[in-house]
Amino acid sequence: MNIIDEITSRASAPTPPFFQMLKKAGLLIAAVGTAVLTAPGMVPELLLEYAGYAITAGTVLVSISQLTVDEGLEEKLMASVE
């Protein structure tokens, strides 16, 4: 199977509940980092640096969580389609 096809199928497959919560947490972390970076006015340099790290960490967490597959649920869905 092609690597692009594998990533596409994993991204559209059902995600386990634990990783759904992690994905929401990652989105929240990235959103807070983005809000700090785009805040008007003077923001301390250290806070801007941590905001960049928060965006990176949140994005990685969301990406990994999205590509995690609940294989038991996927097998049940595939069996019900056939």
mmCIF file of N, CA and C in Angstrom:
data_model
loop_
_atom_site.group_PDB
_atom_site.id
_atom_site.type_symbol
_atom_site.label_atom_id
_atom_site.label_comp_id
_atom_site.label_asym_id
_atom_site.label_seq_id
_atom_site.Cartn_x
_atom_site.Cartn_y
_atom_site.Cartn_z
ATOM 1 N N MET A 1 0.851 -1.183 0.000
ATOM 2 C CA MET A 1 0.000 0.000 0.000
ATOM 3 C C MET A 1 0.894 1.244 0.000
ATOM 4 N N ASN A 2 0.505 2.213 -0.744
ATOM 5 C CA ASN A 2 1.222 3.477 -0.834
ATOM 6 C C ASN A 2 1.133 4.224 0.499
ATOM 7 N N ILE A 3 2.186 4.951 0.859
ATOM 8 C CA ILE A 3 2.218 5.656 2.142
ATOM 9 C C ILE A 3 1.133 6.730 2.213
ATOM 10 N N ILE A 4 0.864 7.394 1.114
ATOM 11 C CA ILE A 4 -0.185 8.420 1.089
ATOM 12 C C ILE A 4 -1.554 7.781 1.289
ATOM 13 N N ASP A 5 -1.781 6.628 0.665
ATOM 14 C CA ASP A 5 -3.052 5.920 0.848
ATOM 15 C C ASP A 5 -3.214 5.463 2.293
ATOM 16 N N GLU A 6 -2.122 4.998 2.904
ATOM 17 C CA GLU A 6 -2.166 4.557 4.300
ATOM 18 C C GLU A 6 -2.516 5.718 5.226
ATOM 19 N N ILE A 7 -1.895 6.872 5.030
ATOM 20 C CA ILE A 7 -2.181 8.037 5.870
ATOM 21 C C ILE A 7 -3.622 8.495 5.671
ATOM 22 N N THR A 8 -4.085 8.491 4.433
ATOM 23 C CA THR A 8 -5.459 8.905 4.141
ATOM 24 C C THR A 8 -6.472 7.971 4.802
ATOM 25 N N SER A 9 -6.222 6.673 4.724
ATOM 26 C CA SER A 9 -7.165 5.729 5.325
ATOM 27 C C SER A 9 -7.131 5.817 6.850
ATOM 28 N N ARG A 10 -5.957 6.042 7.438
ATOM 29 C CA ARG A 10 -5.867 6.170 8.893
ATOM 30 C C ARG A 10 -6.538 7.460 9.370
ATOM 31 N N ALA A 11 -6.405 8.528 8.602
ATOM 32 C CA ALA A 11 -6.997 9.807 9.002
ATOM 33 C C ALA A 11 -8.520 9.751 8.964
ATOM 34 N N SER A 12 -9.083 8.932 8.083
ATOM 35 C CA SER A 12 -10.541 8.851 7.989
ATOM 36 C C SER A 12 -11.118 7.713 8.821
ATOM 37 N N ALA A 13 -10.279 6.899 9.440
ATOM 38 C CA ALA A 13 -10.745 5.777 10.269
ATOM 39 C C ALA A 13 -11.199 6.301 11.641
ATOM 40 N N PRO A 14 -12.010 5.523 12.358
ATOM 41 C CA PRO A 14 -12.468 5.955 13.687
ATOM 42 C C PRO A 14 -11.310 6.045 14.680
ATOM 43 N N THR A 15 -11.376 7.044 15.560
ATOM 44 C CA THR A 15 -10.347 7.299 16.564
ATOM 45 C C THR A 15 -10.841 6.807 17.926
ATOM 46 N N PRO A 16 -9.964 6.160 18.725
ATOM 47 C CA PRO A 16 -10.374 5.731 20.067
ATOM 48 C C PRO A 16 -10.758 6.927 20.942
ATOM 49 N N PRO A 17 -11.639 6.715 21.915
ATOM 50 C CA PRO A 17 -12.111 7.827 22.756
ATOM 51 C C PRO A 17 -10.993 8.564 23.495
ATOM 52 N N PHE A 18 -9.987 7.819 24.001
ATOM 53 C CA PHE A 18 -8.889 8.471 24.712
ATOM 54 C C PHE A 18 -8.153 9.451 23.804
ATOM 55 N N PHE A 19 -7.914 9.053 22.560
ATOM 56 C CA PHE A 19 -7.200 9.924 21.640
ATOM 57 C C PHE A 19 -8.085 11.064 21.139
ATOM 58 N N GLN A 20 -9.396 10.898 21.189
ATOM 59 C CA GLN A 20 -10.285 12.016 20.880
ATOM 60 C C GLN A 20 -10.140 13.111 21.934
ATOM 61 N N MET A 21 -10.001 12.696 23.214
ATOM 62 C CA MET A 21 -9.783 13.679 24.281
ATOM 63 C C MET A 21 -8.419 14.348 24.121
ATOM 64 N N LEU A 22 -7.392 13.560 23.764
ATOM 65 C CA LEU A 22 -6.067 14.140 23.551
ATOM 66 C C LEU A 22 -6.078 15.126 22.389
ATOM 67 N N LYS A 23 -6.853 14.812 21.361
ATOM 68 C CA LYS A 23 -6.940 15.712 20.207
ATOM 69 C C LYS A 23 -7.567 17.047 20.605
ATOM 70 N N LYS A 24 -8.608 16.986 21.430
ATOM 71 C CA LYS A 24 -9.238 18.219 21.903
ATOM 72 C C LYS A 24 -8.273 19.033 22.770
ATOM 73 N N ALA A 25 -7.496 18.338 23.612
ATOM 74 C CA ALA A 25 -6.503 19.028 24.443
ATOM 75 C C ALA A 25 -5.433 19.678 23.572
ATOM 76 N N GLY A 26 -5.000 18.984 22.528
ATOM 77 C CA GLY A 26 -4.012 19.549 21.613
ATOM 78 C C GLY A 26 -4.536 20.777 20.891
ATOM 79 N N LEU A 27 -5.806 20.721 20.486
ATOM 80 C CA LEU A 27 -6.414 21.890 19.844
ATOM 81 C C LEU A 27 -6.472 23.079 20.795
ATOM 82 N N LEU A 28 -6.790 22.800 22.052
ATOM 83 C CA LEU A 28 -6.850 23.862 23.059
ATOM 84 C C LEU A 28 -5.463 24.466 23.294
ATOM 85 N N ILE A 29 -4.448 23.635 23.407
ATOM 86 C CA ILE A 29 -3.076 24.111 23.619
ATOM 87 C C ILE A 29 -2.626 24.976 22.446
ATOM 88 N N ALA A 30 -2.886 24.510 21.226
ATOM 89 C CA ALA A 30 -2.497 25.279 20.043
ATOM 90 C C ALA A 30 -3.276 26.588 19.954
ATOM 91 N N ALA A 31 -4.541 26.572 20.345
ATOM 92 C CA ALA A 31 -5.353 27.790 20.303
ATOM 93 C C ALA A 31 -4.847 28.828 21.301
ATOM 94 N N VAL A 32 -4.470 28.387 22.486
ATOM 95 C CA VAL A 32 -3.935 29.318 23.484
ATOM 96 C C VAL A 32 -2.623 29.915 22.987
ATOM 97 N N GLY A 33 -1.763 29.081 22.413
ATOM 98 C CA GLY A 33 -0.504 29.591 21.866
ATOM 99 C C GLY A 33 -0.723 30.603 20.755
ATOM 100 N N THR A 34 -1.681 30.331 19.894
ATOM 101 C CA THR A 34 -1.990 31.256 18.809
ATOM 102 C C THR A 34 -2.562 32.569 19.349
ATOM 103 N N ALA A 35 -3.403 32.468 20.367
ATOM 104 C CA ALA A 35 -3.980 33.682 20.959
ATOM 105 C C ALA A 35 -2.896 34.552 21.578
ATOM 106 N N VAL A 36 -1.918 33.948 22.216
ATOM 107 C CA VAL A 36 -0.831 34.723 22.817
ATOM 108 C C VAL A 36 0.022 35.368 21.732
ATOM 109 N N LEU A 37 0.311 34.625 20.664
ATOM 110 C CA LEU A 37 1.142 35.189 19.591
ATOM 111 C C LEU A 37 0.461 36.349 18.874
ATOM 112 N N THR A 38 -0.848 36.292 18.749
ATOM 113 C CA THR A 38 -1.563 37.335 18.013
ATOM 114 C C THR A 38 -2.149 38.412 18.922
ATOM 115 N N ALA A 39 -1.819 38.360 20.206
ATOM 116 C CA ALA A 39 -2.355 39.346 21.152
ATOM 117 C C ALA A 39 -1.818 40.740 20.822
ATOM 118 N N PRO A 40 -2.681 41.728 20.847
ATOM 119 C CA PRO A 40 -2.214 43.091 20.584
ATOM 120 C C PRO A 40 -1.449 43.644 21.782
ATOM 121 N N GLY A 41 -0.587 44.564 21.519
ATOM 122 C CA GLY A 41 0.157 45.199 22.607
ATOM 123 C C GLY A 41 1.473 44.516 22.881
ATOM 124 N N MET A 42 2.059 44.901 23.975
ATOM 125 C CA MET A 42 3.367 44.379 24.356
ATOM 126 C C MET A 42 3.209 43.048 25.092
ATOM 127 N N VAL A 43 3.831 42.013 24.559
ATOM 128 C CA VAL A 43 3.831 40.703 25.188
ATOM 129 C C VAL A 43 5.294 40.356 25.464
ATOM 130 N N PRO A 44 5.614 39.912 26.679
ATOM 131 C CA PRO A 44 7.003 39.579 26.983
ATOM 132 C C PRO A 44 7.582 38.527 26.023
ATOM 133 N N GLU A 45 8.856 38.669 25.734
ATOM 134 C CA GLU A 45 9.529 37.788 24.781
ATOM 135 C C GLU A 45 9.476 36.327 25.226
ATOM 136 N N LEU A 46 9.618 36.076 26.508
ATOM 137 C CA LEU A 46 9.573 34.705 27.019
ATOM 138 C C LEU A 46 8.203 34.073 26.789
ATOM 139 N N LEU A 47 7.152 34.858 26.960
ATOM 140 C CA LEU A 47 5.797 34.345 26.731
ATOM 141 C C LEU A 47 5.576 34.030 25.251
ATOM 142 N N LEU A 48 6.134 34.838 24.382
ATOM 143 C CA LEU A 48 6.039 34.569 22.947
ATOM 144 C C LEU A 48 6.768 33.280 22.581
ATOM 145 N N GLU A 49 7.915 33.055 23.223
ATOM 146 C CA GLU A 49 8.670 31.833 22.956
ATOM 147 C C GLU A 49 7.873 30.606 23.398
ATOM 148 N N TYR A 50 7.283 30.666 24.590
ATOM 149 C CA TYR A 50 6.478 29.551 25.074
ATOM 150 C C TYR A 50 5.225 29.346 24.229
ATOM 151 N N ALA A 51 4.673 30.408 23.695
ATOM 152 C CA ALA A 51 3.503 30.288 22.830
ATOM 153 C C ALA A 51 3.850 29.517 21.554
ATOM 154 N N GLY A 52 5.031 29.774 21.015
ATOM 155 C CA GLY A 52 5.482 29.017 19.838
ATOM 156 C C GLY A 52 5.625 27.538 20.148
ATOM 157 N N TYR A 53 6.170 27.230 21.331
ATOM 158 C CA TYR A 53 6.292 25.834 21.743
ATOM 159 C C TYR A 53 4.923 25.201 21.937
ATOM 160 N N ALA A 54 3.980 25.952 22.475
ATOM 161 C CA ALA A 54 2.632 25.434 22.698
ATOM 162 C C ALA A 54 1.949 25.112 21.367
ATOM 163 N N ILE A 55 2.131 25.964 20.382
ATOM 164 C CA ILE A 55 1.545 25.704 19.060
ATOM 165 C C ILE A 55 2.131 24.438 18.461
ATOM 166 N N THR A 56 3.443 24.293 18.569
ATOM 167 C CA THR A 56 4.095 23.106 18.023
ATOM 168 C C THR A 56 3.624 21.843 18.743
ATOM 169 N N ALA A 57 3.607 21.878 20.074
ATOM 170 C CA ALA A 57 3.188 20.703 20.845
ATOM 171 C C ALA A 57 1.729 20.350 20.568
ATOM 172 N N GLY A 58 0.863 21.342 20.499
ATOM 173 C CA GLY A 58 -0.544 21.087 20.215
ATOM 174 C C GLY A 58 -0.756 20.499 18.837
ATOM 175 N N THR A 59 -0.025 20.998 17.861
ATOM 176 C CA THR A 59 -0.152 20.494 16.498
ATOM 177 C C THR A 59 0.312 19.052 16.396
ATOM 178 N N VAL A 60 1.420 18.728 17.037
ATOM 179 C CA VAL A 60 1.920 17.351 17.029
ATOM 180 C C VAL A 60 0.932 16.429 17.734
ATOM 181 N N LEU A 61 0.389 16.862 18.858
ATOM 182 C CA LEU A 61 -0.579 16.055 19.599
ATOM 183 C C LEU A 61 -1.832 15.784 18.774
ATOM 184 N N VAL A 62 -2.322 16.781 18.082
ATOM 185 C CA VAL A 62 -3.504 16.605 17.231
ATOM 186 C C VAL A 62 -3.197 15.650 16.078
ATOM 187 N N SER A 63 -2.033 15.802 15.464
ATOM 188 C CA SER A 63 -1.671 14.953 14.321
ATOM 189 C C SER A 63 -1.554 13.492 14.720
ATOM 190 N N ILE A 64 -0.877 13.229 15.818
ATOM 191 C CA ILE A 64 -0.711 11.849 16.266
ATOM 192 C C ILE A 64 -2.055 11.265 16.684
ATOM 193 N N SER A 65 -2.862 12.040 17.373
ATOM 194 C CA SER A 65 -4.166 11.545 17.814
ATOM 195 C C SER A 65 -5.085 11.243 16.634
ATOM 196 N N GLN A 66 -5.014 12.048 15.597
ATOM 197 C CA GLN A 66 -5.878 11.838 14.433
ATOM 198 C C GLN A 66 -5.502 10.564 13.679
ATOM 199 N N LEU A 67 -4.232 10.207 13.675
ATOM 200 C CA LEU A 67 -3.784 9.039 12.917
ATOM 201 C C LEU A 67 -3.846 7.748 13.718
ATOM 202 N N THR A 68 -4.330 7.795 14.959
ATOM 203 C CA THR A 68 -4.503 6.597 15.760
ATOM 204 C C THR A 68 -5.844 5.965 15.408
ATOM 205 N N VAL A 69 -5.837 4.655 15.184
ATOM 206 C CA VAL A 69 -7.020 3.965 14.674
ATOM 207 C C VAL A 69 -7.568 3.011 15.732
ATOM 208 N N ASP A 70 -8.875 3.033 15.919
ATOM 209 C CA ASP A 70 -9.564 2.053 16.756
ATOM 210 C C ASP A 70 -9.890 0.865 15.853
ATOM 211 N N GLU A 71 -9.015 -0.129 15.862
ATOM 212 C CA GLU A 71 -9.156 -1.229 14.909
ATOM 213 C C GLU A 71 -10.384 -2.084 15.178
ATOM 214 N N GLY A 72 -10.779 -2.229 16.431
ATOM 215 C CA GLY A 72 -11.982 -3.003 16.735
ATOM 216 C C GLY A 72 -13.227 -2.363 16.136
ATOM 217 N N LEU A 73 -13.356 -1.051 16.294
ATOM 218 C CA LEU A 73 -14.506 -0.341 15.734
ATOM 219 C C LEU A 73 -14.432 -0.318 14.207
ATOM 220 N N GLU A 74 -13.229 -0.210 13.671
ATOM 221 C CA GLU A 74 -13.082 -0.202 12.215
ATOM 222 C C GLU A 74 -13.509 -1.543 11.618
ATOM 223 N N GLU A 75 -13.160 -2.650 12.289
ATOM 224 C CA GLU A 75 -13.567 -3.969 11.796
ATOM 225 C C GLU A 75 -15.083 -4.127 11.851
ATOM 226 N N LYS A 76 -15.706 -3.598 12.922
ATOM 227 C CA LYS A 76 -17.170 -3.681 13.022
ATOM 228 C C LYS A 76 -17.835 -2.877 11.911
ATOM 229 N N LEU A 77 -17.286 -1.686 11.615
ATOM 230 C CA LEU A 77 -17.861 -0.864 10.543
ATOM 231 C C LEU A 77 -17.683 -1.522 9.190
ATOM 232 N N MET A 78 -16.537 -2.153 8.966
ATOM 233 C CA MET A 78 -16.286 -2.821 7.688
ATOM 234 C C MET A 78 -17.212 -4.038 7.545
ATOM 235 N N ALA A 79 -17.475 -4.742 8.647
ATOM 236 C CA ALA A 79 -18.350 -5.918 8.592
ATOM 237 C C ALA A 79 -19.798 -5.519 8.336
ATOM 238 N N SER A 80 -20.215 -4.373 8.874
ATOM 239 C CA SER A 80 -21.584 -3.943 8.668
ATOM 240 C C SER A 80 -21.828 -3.430 7.251
ATOM 241 N N VAL A 81 -20.767 -2.959 6.582
ATOM 242 C CA VAL A 81 -20.905 -2.472 5.213
ATOM 243 C C VAL A 81 -21.052 -3.627 4.254
ATOM 244 N N GLU A 82 -20.363 -4.705 4.527
ATOM 245 C CA GLU A 82 -20.396 -5.865 3.615
ATOM 246 C C GLU A 82 -21.602 -6.662 3.773
#
